[in-house]
Amino acid sequence: MSKELAICTRGLTKQFDRYIAVNDVDLEIKAGEVYGLIGPNGAGKTTLIRMLAAAEEPSIGEIYINGDRLMRDQSNPTLKQRLGYLPDDFPLYDDLTVWDYLDYFARLYRLREPRRSHRLYEVLELVQLTNKRNSPINTLSRGMKQRLSLARTIIHEPILLLLDEPVSGLDPIARMQFREIIKTLQEAGMTILISSHVLSDLAELCTSVGIMELGYLVESASLAELYRRLSRQQIIISTLGKLEALLSELKNYPLVEGYEVLSGTNQVRVDFGGTPEDCARLLRSLVKAGIPLNEFHCTQEDLESIFLKMGHKQAS
Amino acid sequence: MASNSIDKIGDLNPQIWREIKGRLKPRNLIISVAISLFTQFLIFQYFLTQLPAEPLPGQKTYPIYNTYCTGKRTYDYSSSSICFEDGFGNFIINWELWNRDIFVFLSWVGIFSLLVAGTYLLINDLSQEERRGTLNFIRLSPQSNKNILIGKILGVPILLYLAILFALPLHFWTGLSAHIPLGEILGFDCAVIACCILFYSTALLYSLVSNWLVGFQPWLGSGVILGFVWLNYLFTYAPLNSPISWLRVLTPFDLIPHVFKSSFYLYQYKYLTESPDLQWYNLPIGETWTILLLFSLLNFALWSYWIWQGLNRCFRNPSTTILSKGQSYLITACFEISLIGFTVPGYTYDHLSNKDWLFQHFMFLCSLNFLLFMVLIAILSPQRQVLHDWARYRYQNQGKSLIKDLIFGEKSPALLAIAINLGIAIAPISLWSLSSDAEYKYKIATLISLAFAFTLVMLYAVLTQLLLFVRIKNNIIWALGTLSATIFLPLIVLAVFQINPDKSWGFLWYFSVLAPIATYWEETPAMEILVAALGQWTILGLLTVQLTKKLRLAGESATKALLQERRALPSKTL
């Protein structure tokens, strides 16, 4: 098994009665990647992540973490040292303070003083909870609890993070803070598998994406590859003049594959089949035609559009 | 200083550190110490009221009798003695007996609170962690099972330990005042600690595997422990050298130093002095207190070892069976060796006939073995999902024979393993009864009884496995309910209608848990026994066929099931 692969599964299957939650999944995630797992509810994302975290026994199949076989028994304590798992319900101990909670997990992962205290301060700063270190956990807000859970997940400096819907239920500011933390962790070299319904977040964070449906991993590719294959180039154009004039010009331009007038505005979204040079030519021809443009910018279809285009119904 | 020590403990065992941090808070500490001191105060006050009191002025002065006086006893087995006064007009008190009684009473309270409250706390804590999902994080850590679970045992009941710690001065003071050697007091304390390890480990194992009981889990667990400890306390009155003694040595009541010399056991003391000491394979383990202590410690260690085998398996993977099939054969062998050891020395009464002697021993042996097999069925029967996976994906383990898989496999059904365990249990009992000096016909009756016992347990095992495999919500509760109904309903019918085996409807005995006993009924016609045996085997056969069918069906691939459904559709519509 290649050491370059942080995660590698072979024929991973989990069956509950007749219902196959995860079906013959061969997942490969390279070290250092941020891998986004998307799919509708019930697609098998949580079950897959639970199996990768050794919290669920596979019906059949094998899991390799950095080339070593992961088993759900006492074996491989060093392998478990490399994993950090954050489930979607992030359970905590309400009877402990923030510091004691992290101190407990640091001890479980055999961190010794003075390294332990140093690491505790480090992660508290990262998740912006330094000023709350002596507060009882039951006094924290949901966002703080979420960040504390993430701090617990990374306290032992794992090289592989498994995050199951870590931003669900968070307000936009808390989500943004969470995104920033993930980016810092990625820069620190961690491999991160993250499942989420918030595709805009994933598009910002991930280097690769896997799509699950009905227990199957139906797509697994780098984000760049996915955009290259499935994303169309779009141009947003606004005019101060009459919209009809702009539309008639667009109709006559051969590389324009289609357009959509954004309702209530003088704005048009154009599906464009050409290169960036062709874009520049289109702009020149519209200006020459005397259309008073006040906006012209190239964009790409986002992850959500690609996902929907593939026939999946993603709840976001 | 204290904080430094806790910190050092935390480096050795983070789990104890976590429990101490969560529990040792000033308010909890005060409550725990206050309860301990108040309980001791109440006990002390109670025993003060038991001392003889001066008659009130003007009251007629009859001779005063009291347990703690030093005069002549009212009659032989009475606990009351006549009271004398010294030159100053104070009663002469047997302070040694008074202190001994406080010591014994305190020991009972200690045993009950440690075993019952301690198990409750542990079950409640671990089941909460499992339900919340925090236990998964601990499982994922590189700490060993042993470290985590020892941390739980030492840390979760820490407030209870503190309360006991504050009662130790009174424990030692009364013990030494009663002239009990310090060695015996410390030996007893060791036995209590060993017993706590056994009970607490059992509690942890129970909480890991009984999550389906949800909030009822700790109440049921500690309730059963309370019942068992109370029963064992009552067993201290039971005759020695019967299989019941196997249960007696699972709690340290008999090891309370000088328990038989305390006033609570005056009658028992008289009775016991006329009885032989407790024996195990004719070894006089009850001859001295020290030998009994060593035997008990070994016994606690043996069963704790088996419980830890289960804990090691279930802590990381609660969906697995508690013991492997291979381990179950060894545990049955251990149980039989240990149990029959108490049976061999013979009954202590001389007036029992051969038949009664065999019958009484056999009844206890069967009852305890029945309990063992009910536990084994629960331990070895794989859960629905595990069995499903076995049926569906067994083909991928090519080269492994089915028989070998059924005898030793991790996920296979437990029926053959239960049958082998039954063989291990029945073989020594048969040999023992055949080699006893009972009459020939009773030996035959014993063998027939054992055959019925075998079929009955197999019936219960198949029924349980079948019910565990049914796709219904809470199938464990359904399996437990149905099994209980199968065991107890015939008993209720037999009791309500007062049906004896020789009366009409007497055959019902053979379909109840009492079937092994019914064969001892002399008037039972041989034909009825034969027909009953045939009936039982037929039911067993039918249930096994049904289970096999269900397993085959579960083993089919989704495609095959789909194709079969499609083929069946046109014929249905016709």
mmCIF file of N, CA and C in Angstrom, chain B residues 262-338:
data_model
loop_
_atom_site.group_PDB
_atom_site.id
_atom_site.type_symbol
_atom_site.label_atom_id
_atom_site.label_comp_id
_atom_site.label_asym_id
_atom_site.label_seq_id
_atom_site.Cartn_x
_atom_site.Cartn_y
_atom_site.Cartn_z
ATOM 1 N N SER B 262 -19.999 -13.117 66.752
ATOM 2 C CA SER B 262 -20.769 -11.925 67.110
ATOM 3 C C SER B 262 -22.154 -12.350 67.556
ATOM 4 N N SER B 263 -22.846 -11.456 68.235
ATOM 5 C CA SER B 263 -24.152 -11.848 68.778
ATOM 6 C C SER B 263 -25.159 -12.105 67.667
ATOM 7 N N PHE B 264 -24.917 -11.538 66.478
ATOM 8 C CA PHE B 264 -25.861 -11.766 65.362
ATOM 9 C C PHE B 264 -25.877 -13.236 64.964
ATOM 10 N N TYR B 265 -24.787 -13.928 65.211
ATOM 11 C CA TYR B 265 -24.646 -15.291 64.707
ATOM 12 C C TYR B 265 -24.558 -16.316 65.823
ATOM 13 N N LEU B 266 -25.155 -15.982 66.970
ATOM 14 C CA LEU B 266 -25.004 -16.864 68.120
ATOM 15 C C LEU B 266 -25.542 -18.262 67.818
ATOM 16 N N TYR B 267 -26.734 -18.301 67.230
ATOM 17 C CA TYR B 267 -27.340 -19.594 66.925
ATOM 18 C C TYR B 267 -26.502 -20.319 65.874
ATOM 19 N N GLN B 268 -26.133 -19.579 64.879
ATOM 20 C CA GLN B 268 -25.364 -20.147 63.770
ATOM 21 C C GLN B 268 -24.040 -20.712 64.284
ATOM 22 N N TYR B 269 -23.460 -20.009 65.215
ATOM 23 C CA TYR B 269 -22.173 -20.427 65.771
ATOM 24 C C TYR B 269 -22.316 -21.797 66.433
ATOM 25 N N LYS B 270 -23.375 -21.934 67.214
ATOM 26 C CA LYS B 270 -23.617 -23.209 67.899
ATOM 27 C C LYS B 270 -23.784 -24.323 66.870
ATOM 28 N N TYR B 271 -24.574 -23.966 65.839
ATOM 29 C CA TYR B 271 -24.894 -24.965 64.820
ATOM 30 C C TYR B 271 -23.635 -25.358 64.046
ATOM 31 N N LEU B 272 -22.846 -24.357 63.720
ATOM 32 C CA LEU B 272 -21.679 -24.625 62.881
ATOM 33 C C LEU B 272 -20.595 -25.414 63.598
ATOM 34 N N THR B 273 -20.539 -25.231 64.902
ATOM 35 C CA THR B 273 -19.495 -25.968 65.620
ATOM 36 C C THR B 273 -19.757 -27.468 65.540
ATOM 37 N N GLU B 274 -21.039 -27.812 65.271
ATOM 38 C CA GLU B 274 -21.349 -29.237 65.163
ATOM 39 C C GLU B 274 -21.204 -29.724 63.729
ATOM 40 N N SER B 275 -20.926 -28.827 62.803
ATOM 41 C CA SER B 275 -20.864 -29.216 61.382
ATOM 42 C C SER B 275 -19.414 -29.256 60.929
ATOM 43 N N PRO B 276 -19.162 -30.055 59.887
ATOM 44 C CA PRO B 276 -17.800 -30.047 59.360
ATOM 45 C C PRO B 276 -17.510 -28.716 58.688
ATOM 46 N N ASP B 277 -16.237 -28.397 58.512
ATOM 47 C CA ASP B 277 -15.863 -27.140 57.851
ATOM 48 C C ASP B 277 -16.135 -27.236 56.352
ATOM 49 N N LEU B 278 -16.134 -26.064 55.726
ATOM 50 C CA LEU B 278 -16.353 -26.015 54.281
ATOM 51 C C LEU B 278 -15.231 -26.771 53.562
ATOM 52 N N GLN B 279 -15.640 -27.631 52.627
ATOM 53 C CA GLN B 279 -14.636 -28.421 51.908
ATOM 54 C C GLN B 279 -14.789 -28.206 50.405
ATOM 55 N N TRP B 280 -13.675 -28.402 49.710
ATOM 56 C CA TRP B 280 -13.681 -28.322 48.244
ATOM 57 C C TRP B 280 -12.849 -29.499 47.750
ATOM 58 N N TYR B 281 -13.514 -30.432 47.069
ATOM 59 C CA TYR B 281 -12.887 -31.724 46.734
ATOM 60 C C TYR B 281 -12.219 -32.322 47.973
ATOM 61 N N ASN B 282 -12.942 -32.291 49.075
ATOM 62 C CA ASN B 282 -12.474 -32.816 50.368
ATOM 63 C C ASN B 282 -11.269 -32.077 50.940
ATOM 64 N N LEU B 283 -10.881 -30.982 50.311
ATOM 65 C CA LEU B 283 -9.825 -30.153 50.915
ATOM 66 C C LEU B 283 -10.497 -29.248 51.952
ATOM 67 N N PRO B 284 -9.984 -29.211 53.160
ATOM 68 C CA PRO B 284 -10.683 -28.434 54.214
ATOM 69 C C PRO B 284 -10.412 -26.938 54.095
ATOM 70 N N ILE B 285 -11.010 -26.304 53.088
ATOM 71 C CA ILE B 285 -10.716 -24.883 52.864
ATOM 72 C C ILE B 285 -11.320 -24.000 53.953
ATOM 73 N N GLY B 286 -12.306 -24.543 54.692
ATOM 74 C CA GLY B 286 -12.915 -23.741 55.760
ATOM 75 C C GLY B 286 -12.289 -24.027 57.110
ATOM 76 N N GLU B 287 -11.209 -24.822 57.134
ATOM 77 C CA GLU B 287 -10.633 -25.225 58.425
ATOM 78 C C GLU B 287 -10.106 -24.009 59.192
ATOM 79 N N THR B 288 -9.371 -23.180 58.479
ATOM 80 C CA THR B 288 -8.919 -21.935 59.142
ATOM 81 C C THR B 288 -9.356 -20.746 58.297
ATOM 82 N N TRP B 289 -9.419 -19.625 58.971
ATOM 83 C CA TRP B 289 -9.860 -18.397 58.299
ATOM 84 C C TRP B 289 -8.884 -18.029 57.178
ATOM 85 N N THR B 290 -7.589 -18.271 57.427
ATOM 86 C CA THR B 290 -6.572 -17.880 56.444
ATOM 87 C C THR B 290 -6.722 -18.678 55.157
ATOM 88 N N ILE B 291 -6.985 -19.997 55.282
ATOM 89 C CA ILE B 291 -7.134 -20.822 54.065
ATOM 90 C C ILE B 291 -8.370 -20.359 53.283
ATOM 91 N N LEU B 292 -9.446 -20.065 54.027
ATOM 92 C CA LEU B 292 -10.672 -19.613 53.362
ATOM 93 C C LEU B 292 -10.417 -18.283 52.633
ATOM 94 N N LEU B 293 -9.624 -17.418 53.286
ATOM 95 C CA LEU B 293 -9.295 -16.131 52.665
ATOM 96 C C LEU B 293 -8.504 -16.354 51.367
ATOM 97 N N LEU B 294 -7.497 -17.227 51.437
ATOM 98 C CA LEU B 294 -6.681 -17.472 50.241
ATOM 99 C C LEU B 294 -7.529 -18.082 49.130
ATOM 100 N N PHE B 295 -8.397 -19.018 49.505
ATOM 101 C CA PHE B 295 -9.273 -19.641 48.504
ATOM 102 C C PHE B 295 -10.180 -18.587 47.862
ATOM 103 N N SER B 296 -10.746 -17.726 48.716
ATOM 104 C CA SER B 296 -11.651 -16.688 48.186
ATOM 105 C C SER B 296 -10.901 -15.745 47.259
ATOM 106 N N LEU B 297 -9.691 -15.364 47.652
ATOM 107 C CA LEU B 297 -8.910 -14.447 46.810
ATOM 108 C C LEU B 297 -8.623 -15.089 45.447
ATOM 109 N N LEU B 298 -8.284 -16.389 45.476
ATOM 110 C CA LEU B 298 -8.032 -17.093 44.202
ATOM 111 C C LEU B 298 -9.302 -17.141 43.366
ATOM 112 N N ASN B 299 -10.422 -17.388 44.053
ATOM 113 C CA ASN B 299 -11.706 -17.454 43.362
ATOM 114 C C ASN B 299 -12.051 -16.106 42.718
ATOM 115 N N PHE B 300 -11.873 -15.027 43.484
ATOM 116 C CA PHE B 300 -12.138 -13.684 42.939
ATOM 117 C C PHE B 300 -11.231 -13.426 41.732
ATOM 118 N N ALA B 301 -9.969 -13.848 41.866
ATOM 119 C CA ALA B 301 -9.008 -13.598 40.787
ATOM 120 C C ALA B 301 -9.412 -14.369 39.528
ATOM 121 N N LEU B 302 -9.842 -15.629 39.723
ATOM 122 C CA LEU B 302 -10.220 -16.463 38.567
ATOM 123 C C LEU B 302 -11.369 -15.836 37.801
ATOM 124 N N TRP B 303 -12.439 -15.426 38.510
ATOM 125 C CA TRP B 303 -13.619 -14.896 37.799
ATOM 126 C C TRP B 303 -13.364 -13.490 37.276
ATOM 127 N N SER B 304 -12.514 -12.742 38.005
ATOM 128 C CA SER B 304 -12.155 -11.416 37.487
ATOM 129 C C SER B 304 -11.390 -11.573 36.177
ATOM 130 N N TYR B 305 -10.543 -12.596 36.109
ATOM 131 C CA TYR B 305 -9.775 -12.833 34.881
ATOM 132 C C TYR B 305 -10.724 -13.055 33.701
ATOM 133 N N TRP B 306 -11.755 -13.859 33.911
ATOM 134 C CA TRP B 306 -12.690 -14.133 32.805
ATOM 135 C C TRP B 306 -13.486 -12.900 32.417
ATOM 136 N N ILE B 307 -13.883 -12.140 33.450
ATOM 137 C CA ILE B 307 -14.638 -10.910 33.152
ATOM 138 C C ILE B 307 -13.752 -9.967 32.318
ATOM 139 N N TRP B 308 -12.470 -9.901 32.646
ATOM 140 C CA TRP B 308 -11.567 -9.008 31.909
ATOM 141 C C TRP B 308 -11.334 -9.492 30.484
ATOM 142 N N GLN B 309 -11.437 -10.796 30.273
ATOM 143 C CA GLN B 309 -11.353 -11.291 28.893
ATOM 144 C C GLN B 309 -12.493 -10.695 28.070
ATOM 145 N N GLY B 310 -13.687 -10.703 28.685
ATOM 146 C CA GLY B 310 -14.853 -10.112 28.016
ATOM 147 C C GLY B 310 -14.684 -8.612 27.828
ATOM 148 N N LEU B 311 -14.181 -7.939 28.875
ATOM 149 C CA LEU B 311 -13.999 -6.479 28.799
ATOM 150 C C LEU B 311 -13.038 -6.108 27.675
ATOM 151 N N ASN B 312 -11.965 -6.888 27.575
ATOM 152 C CA ASN B 312 -10.969 -6.620 26.534
ATOM 153 C C ASN B 312 -11.570 -6.723 25.145
ATOM 154 N N ARG B 313 -12.509 -7.648 24.975
ATOM 155 C CA ARG B 313 -13.131 -7.820 23.657
ATOM 156 C C ARG B 313 -14.164 -6.728 23.398
ATOM 157 N N CYS B 314 -14.991 -6.456 24.423
ATOM 158 C CA CYS B 314 -16.154 -5.584 24.190
ATOM 159 C C CYS B 314 -15.834 -4.097 24.277
ATOM 160 N N PHE B 315 -14.761 -3.735 24.955
ATOM 161 C CA PHE B 315 -14.490 -2.300 25.092
ATOM 162 C C PHE B 315 -14.233 -1.667 23.726
ATOM 163 N N ARG B 316 -13.420 -2.334 22.911
ATOM 164 C CA ARG B 316 -13.117 -1.766 21.584
ATOM 165 C C ARG B 316 -14.254 -1.994 20.608
ATOM 166 N N ASN B 317 -14.948 -3.110 20.767
ATOM 167 C CA ASN B 317 -15.982 -3.456 19.797
ATOM 168 C C ASN B 317 -17.209 -4.026 20.512
ATOM 169 N N PRO B 318 -18.133 -3.148 20.947
ATOM 170 C CA PRO B 318 -19.270 -3.626 21.737
ATOM 171 C C PRO B 318 -20.214 -4.552 20.959
ATOM 172 N N SER B 319 -20.090 -4.574 19.627
ATOM 173 C CA SER B 319 -21.017 -5.423 18.872
ATOM 174 C C SER B 319 -20.532 -6.880 18.798
ATOM 175 N N THR B 320 -19.325 -7.139 19.273
ATOM 176 C CA THR B 320 -18.831 -8.513 19.216
ATOM 177 C C THR B 320 -19.437 -9.327 20.368
ATOM 178 N N THR B 321 -19.306 -10.658 20.289
ATOM 179 C CA THR B 321 -19.803 -11.478 21.413
ATOM 180 C C THR B 321 -18.861 -11.269 22.600
ATOM 181 N N ILE B 322 -19.405 -11.433 23.819
ATOM 182 C CA ILE B 322 -18.623 -11.080 25.016
ATOM 183 C C ILE B 322 -17.378 -11.967 25.142
ATOM 184 N N LEU B 323 -17.545 -13.250 24.860
ATOM 185 C CA LEU B 323 -16.392 -14.154 24.848
ATOM 186 C C LEU B 323 -16.346 -14.864 23.508
ATOM 187 N N SER B 324 -15.149 -15.320 23.129
ATOM 188 C CA SER B 324 -15.081 -16.125 21.907
ATOM 189 C C SER B 324 -15.576 -17.533 22.254
ATOM 190 N N LYS B 325 -15.873 -18.295 21.235
ATOM 191 C CA LYS B 325 -16.390 -19.652 21.486
ATOM 192 C C LYS B 325 -15.336 -20.482 22.220
ATOM 193 N N GLY B 326 -14.082 -20.322 21.801
ATOM 194 C CA GLY B 326 -12.994 -21.064 22.443
ATOM 195 C C GLY B 326 -12.912 -20.734 23.934
ATOM 196 N N GLN B 327 -13.043 -19.454 24.262
ATOM 197 C CA GLN B 327 -12.989 -19.051 25.672
ATOM 198 C C GLN B 327 -14.163 -19.626 26.459
ATOM 199 N N SER B 328 -15.333 -19.735 25.783
ATOM 200 C CA SER B 328 -16.518 -20.225 26.492
ATOM 201 C C SER B 328 -16.320 -21.666 26.962
ATOM 202 N N TYR B 329 -15.596 -22.491 26.160
ATOM 203 C CA TYR B 329 -15.385 -23.879 26.581
ATOM 204 C C TYR B 329 -14.548 -23.916 27.849
ATOM 205 N N LEU B 330 -13.569 -23.022 27.911
ATOM 206 C CA LEU B 330 -12.695 -22.991 29.094
ATOM 207 C C LEU B 330 -13.453 -22.493 30.321
ATOM 208 N N ILE B 331 -14.297 -21.484 30.107
ATOM 209 C CA ILE B 331 -15.018 -20.912 31.257
ATOM 210 C C ILE B 331 -16.018 -21.946 31.799
ATOM 211 N N THR B 332 -16.644 -22.717 30.911
ATOM 212 C CA THR B 332 -17.572 -23.763 31.379
ATOM 213 C C THR B 332 -16.796 -24.809 32.183
ATOM 214 N N ALA B 333 -15.638 -25.180 31.674
ATOM 215 C CA ALA B 333 -14.817 -26.169 32.388
ATOM 216 C C ALA B 333 -14.439 -25.634 33.775
ATOM 217 N N CYS B 334 -14.019 -24.360 33.834
ATOM 218 C CA CYS B 334 -13.664 -23.730 35.114
ATOM 219 C C CYS B 334 -14.848 -23.771 36.075
ATOM 220 N N PHE B 335 -16.012 -23.411 35.541
ATOM 221 C CA PHE B 335 -17.226 -23.355 36.366
ATOM 222 C C PHE B 335 -17.539 -24.735 36.934
ATOM 223 N N GLU B 336 -17.487 -25.750 36.084
ATOM 224 C CA GLU B 336 -17.842 -27.103 36.538
ATOM 225 C C GLU B 336 -16.841 -27.609 37.568
ATOM 226 N N ILE B 337 -15.553 -27.382 37.305
ATOM 227 C CA ILE B 337 -14.530 -27.838 38.256
ATOM 228 C C ILE B 337 -14.765 -27.168 39.613
ATOM 229 N N SER B 338 -15.018 -25.861 39.551
ATOM 230 C CA SER B 338 -15.214 -25.110 40.785
ATOM 231 C C SER B 338 -16.494 -25.554 41.506
#
